[in-house]
Amino acid sequence: MNLHSRFPAITDLRARARRRIPHFVWEYLDSATGVEATQRRNRTALDKVLFDPSILHGAWEPDLTTTLLGQAYPLPIGIAPVGMSGLIWPGAEQMLARIAAQEGIPYTLSTVATQLPEDVGPHAGDHGWFQLYPPRDPGIRDDILKRVKSSGFNTLVLTVDVPVASRRERQTRGGLTNPPKLTPRLALQAARCPAWLNGIRKTGMPRMRLMDSYSDVKTALPSTQHIGYLLRTSPDWDYFKSLRDVWDGLLIVKGVGRADDAARLTDEGADAIWVSNHAGRQFDGGPAAIETLPAIRAATPLPVIFDSGIGGGLDVLRAIAVGADFVMLGRAFHYGLGAFGARGAAHVLDILRQDMISNMGQIGAKSFAALPNCLRSIQ
């Protein structure tokens, strides 16, 4: 099957994935928090970033390459961390790590993934990043860092926008607990999705294996208050400084939404700033992430990474035009997995690539550096 002929957009993959993933898993993947207004604001604000089309610029191929933190990439795109990735699609972490290695882009493994860093790192090669939810115990923190580094992850991503569990009401109504358990209600949903269920039978019910290795807690918890919350802390500036002291690799801070925080992180030794509002999954009363990006770009000379609401290649161009150096996507790659497994996730990357080429041709941008000059307005 030619996927481009029937599934030319990420929304097409999303629709197919929804039919192939059990409802309780879908609610975990696709939901935000509150009334999901921030999720909608992300989309609306991206749509307000406009370009002026260009004419009579002849035939040419745009340059899609970029450099981030001293490394060259064929695209300004990476795979963002998604907790419990292997619940969404069995074997997801290894699949995505292999795709990242093959395509030469970053793959970010979550602290609350279903696989251990030792089991995923070799698949990612030199392209593995590790996302850290900060452990309260310095001994656990240092042991995780040691394991991560020995598994080949040399870039650490500290997430700072999850100080407490969000409510995620839609996810809660879905009935998911941690570790996941197939109650009669959820088992019926799973039975309607045979490809997902067959995969789970091979891998076993997913657990947060890294977190499990530091705790013997057996009690089922709500999905919004998983075992990670029993072990981690809400970091402060002193925590960041101590982490900077013990981690000798690249350190990115994810979840930044204010220019003054970006400026201070620059002074305190961060290597890059990751602008994100967690795609609306943590707080429903804040601005769209793209609205905060220009001020953060102006506040720091560091590389700026962006996520939240990206739905296609045009959105990638929008983010770069208003200040991002690099763009990460999480849900989109999991829509691809749910639709067609590893082939679907690879197709997501090709959709993004072709979409960028098409839109850069329309506005006459031969490189990403030209995008700000093509920008019309942010209304």
CSV table of C-alpha atoms in Angstrom, one decimal:
chain,number,residue,atom,x,y,z
A,1,MET,CA,0.0,0.0,0.0
A,2,ASN,CA,1.2,3.5,-0.9
A,3,LEU,CA,0.6,5.3,2.4
A,4,HIS,CA,0.8,8.7,0.8
A,5,SER,CA,-2.1,7.9,-1.5
A,6,ARG,CA,-4.5,7.0,1.4
A,7,PHE,CA,-2.9,8.6,4.4
A,8,PRO,CA,-1.3,11.8,3.2
A,9,ALA,CA,-1.7,13.7,6.6
A,10,ILE,CA,-1.1,13.0,10.2
A,11,THR,CA,-4.8,13.4,10.8
A,12,ASP,CA,-5.4,10.4,8.6
A,13,LEU,CA,-3.0,8.3,10.7
A,14,ARG,CA,-4.8,9.6,13.8
A,15,ALA,CA,-8.1,8.4,12.6
A,16,ARG,CA,-6.9,4.9,11.8
A,17,ALA,CA,-5.0,4.7,15.1
A,18,ARG,CA,-8.1,5.5,17.1
A,19,ARG,CA,-9.8,2.4,15.6
A,20,ARG,CA,-6.8,0.2,16.4
A,21,ILE,CA,-6.0,1.3,20.0
A,22,PRO,CA,-8.3,0.5,22.9
A,23,HIS,CA,-10.4,3.4,24.1
A,24,PHE,CA,-8.7,3.6,27.5
A,25,VAL,CA,-5.3,3.8,25.8
A,26,TRP,CA,-6.6,6.3,23.3
A,27,GLU,CA,-7.8,8.6,26.1
A,28,TYR,CA,-4.4,8.4,27.7
A,29,LEU,CA,-2.7,9.4,24.4
A,30,ASP,CA,-5.0,12.0,23.0
A,31,SER,CA,-6.4,13.8,26.0
A,32,ALA,CA,-5.3,17.0,27.7
A,33,THR,CA,-6.4,18.4,31.1
A,34,GLY,CA,-9.3,20.5,32.3
A,35,VAL,CA,-11.7,21.4,29.5
A,36,GLU,CA,-8.7,21.1,27.1
A,37,ALA,CA,-8.7,24.8,26.2
A,38,THR,CA,-4.9,25.0,26.2
A,39,GLN,CA,-4.8,22.2,23.7
A,40,ARG,CA,-7.2,24.1,21.4
A,41,ARG,CA,-5.3,27.4,22.0
A,42,ASN,CA,-2.1,25.7,20.8
A,43,ARG,CA,-3.8,24.8,17.5
A,44,THR,CA,-5.5,28.2,17.1
A,45,ALA,CA,-2.3,30.2,17.8
A,46,LEU,CA,-0.3,28.1,15.3
A,47,ASP,CA,-2.9,28.8,12.7
A,48,LYS,CA,-2.4,32.6,13.2
A,49,VAL,CA,1.2,32.4,12.2
A,50,LEU,CA,1.1,33.4,8.5
A,51,PHE,CA,3.5,33.6,5.6
A,52,ASP,CA,3.4,35.6,2.5
A,53,PRO,CA,3.5,33.3,-0.6
A,54,SER,CA,6.2,34.1,-3.2
A,55,ILE,CA,6.2,34.0,-7.0
A,56,LEU,CA,8.7,33.8,-9.8
A,57,HIS,CA,11.5,32.3,-7.8
A,58,GLY,CA,12.3,29.5,-10.2
A,59,ALA,CA,12.9,25.8,-9.5
A,60,TRP,CA,15.0,24.7,-6.6
A,61,GLU,CA,15.1,22.2,-3.7
A,62,PRO,CA,15.0,23.7,-0.2
A,63,ASP,CA,17.7,22.8,2.3
A,64,LEU,CA,16.1,20.9,5.2
A,65,THR,CA,19.3,20.3,7.1
A,66,THR,CA,20.2,21.9,10.4
A,67,THR,CA,22.6,21.9,13.3
A,68,LEU,CA,21.7,21.6,16.9
A,69,LEU,CA,24.1,21.5,19.9
A,70,GLY,CA,27.0,20.8,17.5
A,71,GLN,CA,25.4,17.9,15.7
A,72,ALA,CA,24.1,18.0,12.1
A,73,TYR,CA,20.6,16.7,11.4
A,74,PRO,CA,18.9,16.0,8.1
A,75,LEU,CA,15.7,17.6,9.4
A,76,PRO,CA,14.9,20.0,12.3
A,77,ILE,CA,12.7,17.3,13.8
A,78,GLY,CA,13.0,14.9,16.7
A,79,ILE,CA,10.8,12.4,18.7
A,80,ALA,CA,9.6,13.8,22.0
A,81,PRO,CA,9.3,11.7,25.1
A,82,VAL,CA,6.0,10.1,25.8
A,83,GLY,CA,5.4,8.2,29.0
A,84,MET,CA,4.2,4.6,28.9
A,85,SER,CA,4.9,4.6,25.2
A,86,GLY,CA,4.7,0.8,25.1
A,87,LEU,CA,1.1,0.9,26.3
A,88,ILE,CA,0.1,3.0,23.3
A,89,TRP,CA,1.7,0.5,20.9
A,90,PRO,CA,3.6,-2.7,22.0
A,91,GLY,CA,7.3,-2.3,21.5
A,92,ALA,CA,7.0,1.4,20.8
A,93,GLU,CA,10.2,2.5,22.5
A,94,GLN,CA,12.5,0.2,20.5
A,95,MET,CA,10.6,0.9,17.3
A,96,LEU,CA,11.0,4.7,17.6
A,97,ALA,CA,14.6,4.4,18.7
A,98,ARG,CA,15.4,2.4,15.6
A,99,ILE,CA,13.6,4.8,13.3
A,100,ALA,CA,15.5,7.7,14.9
A,101,ALA,CA,18.8,6.0,14.4
A,102,GLN,CA,18.0,5.1,10.7
A,103,GLU,CA,16.9,8.7,10.0
A,104,GLY,CA,19.6,10.5,12.0
A,105,ILE,CA,17.2,12.4,14.3
A,106,PRO,CA,16.9,12.5,18.1
A,107,TYR,CA,14.8,10.0,20.1
A,108,THR,CA,13.9,10.9,23.6
A,109,LEU,CA,13.2,8.1,26.1
A,110,SER,CA,11.0,9.0,29.0
A,111,THR,CA,11.8,8.2,32.7
A,112,VAL,CA,8.4,6.6,32.8
A,113,ALA,CA,8.8,4.5,29.6
A,114,THR,CA,7.8,0.9,29.6
A,115,GLN,CA,11.4,-0.2,28.7
A,116,LEU,CA,14.7,0.3,30.5
A,117,PRO,CA,17.4,2.6,29.1
A,118,GLU,CA,19.7,-0.4,28.8
A,119,ASP,CA,17.2,-2.1,26.5
A,120,VAL,CA,16.5,1.0,24.3
A,121,GLY,CA,19.8,2.8,24.2
A,122,PRO,CA,21.5,0.4,21.8
A,123,HIS,CA,18.7,0.8,19.3
A,124,ALA,CA,19.1,4.6,19.3
A,125,GLY,CA,22.8,4.6,18.6
A,126,ASP,CA,24.2,8.2,18.9
A,127,HIS,CA,20.8,9.7,18.7
A,128,GLY,CA,19.3,8.9,22.1
A,129,TRP,CA,18.3,11.6,24.5
A,130,PHE,CA,16.9,10.8,28.0
A,131,GLN,CA,14.1,12.7,29.6
A,132,LEU,CA,14.4,13.0,33.4
A,133,TYR,CA,11.7,13.4,35.9
A,134,PRO,CA,13.9,14.5,38.9
A,135,PRO,CA,14.2,11.8,41.6
A,136,ARG,CA,14.0,13.1,45.2
A,137,ASP,CA,16.7,10.7,46.4
A,138,PRO,CA,20.2,11.8,45.2
A,139,GLY,CA,21.3,8.2,45.3
A,140,ILE,CA,18.6,7.2,42.9
A,141,ARG,CA,19.2,10.2,40.7
A,142,ASP,CA,22.9,9.4,40.4
A,143,ASP,CA,22.2,5.7,39.7
A,144,ILE,CA,19.8,6.6,37.0
A,145,LEU,CA,22.3,9.0,35.4
A,146,LYS,CA,25.0,6.3,35.5
A,147,ARG,CA,22.7,3.8,33.9
A,148,VAL,CA,21.5,6.3,31.3
A,149,LYS,CA,25.1,7.3,30.3
A,150,SER,CA,26.3,3.7,30.1
A,151,SER,CA,23.3,2.9,27.9
A,152,GLY,CA,24.5,5.5,25.3
A,153,PHE,CA,22.3,8.5,26.2
A,154,ASN,CA,24.6,11.6,26.3
A,155,THR,CA,21.9,14.3,26.3
A,156,LEU,CA,19.7,14.8,29.3
A,157,VAL,CA,16.4,16.5,29.2
A,158,LEU,CA,15.2,17.8,32.6
A,159,THR,CA,11.4,18.2,32.6
A,160,VAL,CA,10.3,21.1,34.8
A,161,ASP,CA,6.7,21.7,34.0
A,162,VAL,CA,5.2,18.8,36.0
A,163,PRO,CA,5.6,19.9,39.6
A,164,VAL,CA,2.4,18.0,40.6
A,165,ALA,CA,0.1,15.5,38.9
A,166,SER,CA,-2.4,17.1,36.6
A,167,ARG,CA,-6.0,15.9,36.8
A,168,ARG,CA,-6.5,14.8,33.1
A,169,GLU,CA,-10.2,14.2,33.7
A,170,ARG,CA,-10.8,12.5,30.3
A,171,GLN,CA,-7.9,10.1,30.9
A,172,THR,CA,-9.2,9.3,34.4
A,173,ARG,CA,-12.7,8.6,33.1
A,174,GLY,CA,-11.0,6.2,30.7
A,175,GLY,CA,-10.2,3.9,33.6
A,176,LEU,CA,-6.5,3.5,33.2
A,177,THR,CA,-4.4,2.7,36.4
A,178,ASN,CA,-0.7,2.3,36.9
A,179,PRO,CA,0.4,-0.3,36.5
A,180,PRO,CA,-2.2,-1.0,33.8
A,181,LYS,CA,-4.7,-3.7,34.6
A,182,LEU,CA,-7.2,-5.2,32.2
A,183,THR,CA,-10.5,-5.0,34.2
A,184,PRO,CA,-13.5,-6.6,32.5
A,185,ARG,CA,-14.4,-3.2,31.1
A,186,LEU,CA,-11.0,-2.5,29.7
A,187,ALA,CA,-10.5,-6.1,28.5
A,188,LEU,CA,-13.6,-5.8,26.3
A,189,GLN,CA,-12.1,-2.7,24.7
A,190,ALA,CA,-8.8,-4.5,24.2
A,191,ALA,CA,-10.6,-7.5,22.6
A,192,ARG,CA,-11.9,-5.1,19.9
A,193,CYS,CA,-8.3,-4.2,18.9
A,194,PRO,CA,-6.7,-7.5,18.0
A,195,ALA,CA,-3.4,-6.1,16.7
A,196,TRP,CA,-2.8,-4.2,19.9
A,197,LEU,CA,-3.9,-7.1,22.1
A,198,ASN,CA,-1.6,-9.6,20.2
A,199,GLY,CA,1.3,-7.3,20.7
A,200,ILE,CA,0.6,-6.9,24.4
A,201,ARG,CA,0.4,-10.7,24.7
A,202,LYS,CA,4.0,-10.8,23.4
A,203,THR,CA,5.4,-8.0,25.5
A,204,GLY,CA,3.3,-8.4,28.6
A,205,MET,CA,1.3,-5.6,30.3
A,206,PRO,CA,3.4,-2.5,30.3
A,207,ARG,CA,5.0,-1.2,33.5
A,208,MET,CA,7.3,1.7,34.3
A,209,ARG,CA,10.2,-0.6,34.5
A,210,LEU,CA,12.9,2.0,35.4
A,211,MET,CA,10.8,3.3,38.3
A,212,ASP,CA,9.9,-0.2,39.3
A,213,SER,CA,13.5,-1.0,39.8
A,214,TYR,CA,13.7,1.6,42.7
A,215,SER,CA,10.4,0.7,44.4
A,216,ASP,CA,8.5,-2.3,45.6
A,217,VAL,CA,5.1,-0.6,45.6
A,218,LYS,CA,2.5,-3.0,44.3
A,219,THR,CA,-0.7,-1.0,44.8
A,220,ALA,CA,-2.5,0.2,41.7
A,221,LEU,CA,-2.5,4.0,41.4
A,222,PRO,CA,-4.5,6.4,39.2
A,223,SER,CA,-2.8,6.9,35.9
A,224,THR,CA,-2.2,10.6,36.7
A,225,GLN,CA,-0.4,9.6,40.0
A,226,HIS,CA,1.8,6.8,38.9
A,227,ILE,CA,4.8,5.3,40.8
A,228,GLY,CA,7.1,8.0,39.4
A,229,TYR,CA,5.4,10.5,41.7
A,230,LEU,CA,6.3,8.4,44.7
A,231,LEU,CA,10.0,8.8,43.9
A,232,ARG,CA,10.4,12.2,42.3
A,233,THR,CA,10.4,15.7,43.5
A,234,SER,CA,9.4,19.1,42.2
A,235,PRO,CA,12.8,20.6,41.4
A,236,ASP,CA,13.9,24.1,42.3
A,237,TRP,CA,16.9,26.1,41.2
A,238,ASP,CA,19.2,24.4,43.6
A,239,TYR,CA,18.2,21.0,42.2
A,240,PHE,CA,19.0,22.2,38.7
A,241,LYS,CA,22.5,23.4,39.9
A,242,SER,CA,23.2,20.1,41.6
A,243,LEU,CA,22.1,18.2,38.4
A,244,ARG,CA,24.3,20.4,36.3
A,245,ASP,CA,27.2,19.6,38.6
A,246,VAL,CA,26.8,15.8,38.4
A,247,TRP,CA,25.8,15.5,34.7
A,248,ASP,CA,28.8,16.0,32.4
A,249,GLY,CA,26.8,15.7,29.1
A,250,LEU,CA,24.5,18.1,27.3
A,251,LEU,CA,21.6,19.3,29.5
A,252,ILE,CA,18.3,20.6,28.0
A,253,VAL,CA,15.5,22.0,30.2
A,254,LYS,CA,12.0,21.2,28.9
A,255,GLY,CA,8.8,22.9,29.8
A,256,VAL,CA,10.0,26.6,29.7
A,257,GLY,CA,7.2,29.1,29.1
A,258,ARG,CA,8.7,32.4,30.4
A,259,ALA,CA,11.5,34.6,29.1
A,260,ASP,CA,12.9,35.4,32.5
A,261,ASP,CA,13.3,31.7,33.3
A,262,ALA,CA,15.1,31.1,30.0
A,263,ALA,CA,17.5,33.9,30.8
A,264,ARG,CA,18.3,32.5,34.2
A,265,LEU,CA,18.7,29.0,32.8
A,266,THR,CA,21.2,30.5,30.4
A,267,ASP,CA,23.2,31.9,33.2
A,268,GLU,CA,23.0,28.7,35.3
A,269,GLY,CA,24.5,26.5,32.7
A,270,ALA,CA,21.7,24.9,30.6
A,271,ASP,CA,22.8,23.9,27.1
A,272,ALA,CA,19.4,24.4,25.4
A,273,ILE,CA,15.9,25.7,26.2
A,274,TRP,CA,12.8,23.5,25.4
A,275,VAL,CA,9.7,25.6,25.0
A,276,SER,CA,6.6,23.6,25.8
A,277,ASN,CA,3.3,23.6,27.7
A,278,HIS,CA,3.2,19.8,27.7
A,279,ALA,CA,0.6,20.0,24.9
A,280,GLY,CA,-2.0,21.1,27.3
A,281,ARG,CA,-1.7,18.0,29.5
A,282,GLN,CA,-0.6,19.7,32.7
A,283,PHE,CA,-2.3,23.1,33.0
A,284,ASP,CA,-5.4,24.5,31.2
A,285,GLY,CA,-5.0,28.2,32.1
A,286,GLY,CA,-1.9,29.2,30.2
A,287,PRO,CA,-1.1,30.6,26.8
A,288,ALA,CA,-0.4,28.7,23.7
A,289,ALA,CA,3.2,27.6,23.6
A,290,ILE,CA,3.9,29.3,20.2
A,291,GLU,CA,2.8,32.6,21.8
A,292,THR,CA,5.6,32.4,24.4
A,293,LEU,CA,8.3,31.5,21.9
A,294,PRO,CA,9.3,34.9,20.5
A,295,ALA,CA,10.0,36.4,23.9
A,296,ILE,CA,12.0,33.3,25.0
A,297,ARG,CA,14.0,33.4,21.8
A,298,ALA,CA,14.9,37.1,22.5
A,299,ALA,CA,15.9,36.2,26.1
A,300,THR,CA,18.6,33.6,25.4
A,301,PRO,CA,21.4,32.9,22.9
A,302,LEU,CA,21.0,29.2,23.6
A,303,PRO,CA,19.4,26.8,21.1
A,304,VAL,CA,15.6,26.8,21.5
A,305,ILE,CA,13.6,23.6,21.0
A,306,PHE,CA,9.8,23.7,20.6
A,307,ASP,CA,6.8,21.4,21.0
A,308,SER,CA,3.1,21.5,21.7
A,309,GLY,CA,0.4,21.3,19.0
A,310,ILE,CA,2.6,20.5,16.0
A,311,GLY,CA,0.3,18.9,13.4
A,312,GLY,CA,2.4,18.9,10.2
A,313,GLY,CA,5.3,20.3,8.4
A,314,LEU,CA,3.8,23.8,8.0
A,315,ASP,CA,3.6,24.0,11.8
A,316,VAL,CA,7.3,23.1,12.0
A,317,LEU,CA,8.1,26.0,9.7
A,318,ARG,CA,5.9,28.3,11.8
A,319,ALA,CA,7.8,27.4,15.0
A,320,ILE,CA,11.1,28.0,13.3
A,321,ALA,CA,10.0,31.3,11.8
A,322,VAL,CA,9.2,32.7,15.2
A,323,GLY,CA,12.2,31.5,17.1
A,324,ALA,CA,12.7,27.7,17.3
A,325,ASP,CA,15.9,26.0,16.2
A,326,PHE,CA,14.4,22.5,16.4
A,327,VAL,CA,10.9,21.0,16.8
A,328,MET,CA,9.9,17.8,18.6
A,329,LEU,CA,6.7,15.8,18.2
A,330,GLY,CA,5.4,13.0,20.4
A,331,ARG,CA,1.7,12.2,19.7
A,332,ALA,CA,2.2,12.3,15.9
A,333,PHE,CA,4.7,9.4,15.9
A,334,HIS,CA,2.4,7.4,18.2
A,335,TYR,CA,-0.5,8.0,15.9
A,336,GLY,CA,1.7,6.5,13.2
A,337,LEU,CA,2.5,3.5,15.4
A,338,GLY,CA,-1.2,2.9,16.2
A,339,ALA,CA,-2.1,3.1,12.5
A,340,PHE,CA,0.7,0.9,11.0
A,341,GLY,CA,3.3,0.1,13.6
A,342,ALA,CA,6.9,1.1,12.8
A,343,ARG,CA,6.0,1.7,9.2
A,344,GLY,CA,3.4,4.3,10.3
A,345,ALA,CA,5.9,6.1,12.5
A,346,ALA,CA,8.4,6.3,9.7
A,347,HIS,CA,5.6,7.6,7.4
A,348,VAL,CA,5.0,10.5,9.9
A,349,LEU,CA,8.5,11.7,9.3
A,350,ASP,CA,8.0,11.5,5.5
A,351,ILE,CA,4.8,13.4,5.8
A,352,LEU,CA,6.6,16.2,7.7
A,353,ARG,CA,9.5,16.2,5.2
A,354,GLN,CA,7.2,16.4,2.1
A,355,ASP,CA,5.0,19.1,3.8
A,356,MET,CA,8.0,21.3,4.6
A,357,ILE,CA,9.3,21.0,1.0
A,358,SER,CA,5.9,21.9,-0.4
A,359,ASN,CA,5.3,24.9,1.8
A,360,MET,CA,8.9,26.2,1.6
A,361,GLY,CA,8.4,26.2,-2.2
A,362,GLN,CA,5.2,28.2,-1.9
A,363,ILE,CA,6.8,31.0,0.2
A,364,GLY,CA,10.2,30.9,-1.6
A,365,ALA,CA,12.3,29.9,1.5
A,366,LYS,CA,15.3,28.0,0.3
A,367,SER,CA,16.5,27.4,3.9
A,368,PHE,CA,15.2,27.7,7.4
A,369,ALA,CA,17.2,30.9,7.9
A,370,ALA,CA,14.9,32.6,5.3
A,371,LEU,CA,11.6,31.8,7.1
A,372,PRO,CA,11.5,34.9,9.4
A,373,ASN,CA,11.7,37.1,6.3
A,374,CYS,CA,8.7,35.2,4.8
A,375,LEU,CA,6.6,35.7,8.0
A,376,ARG,CA,3.5,37.9,7.6
A,377,SER,CA,2.1,38.3,11.1
A,378,ILE,CA,1.2,36.8,14.4
A,379,GLN,CA,-2.3,38.1,15.1
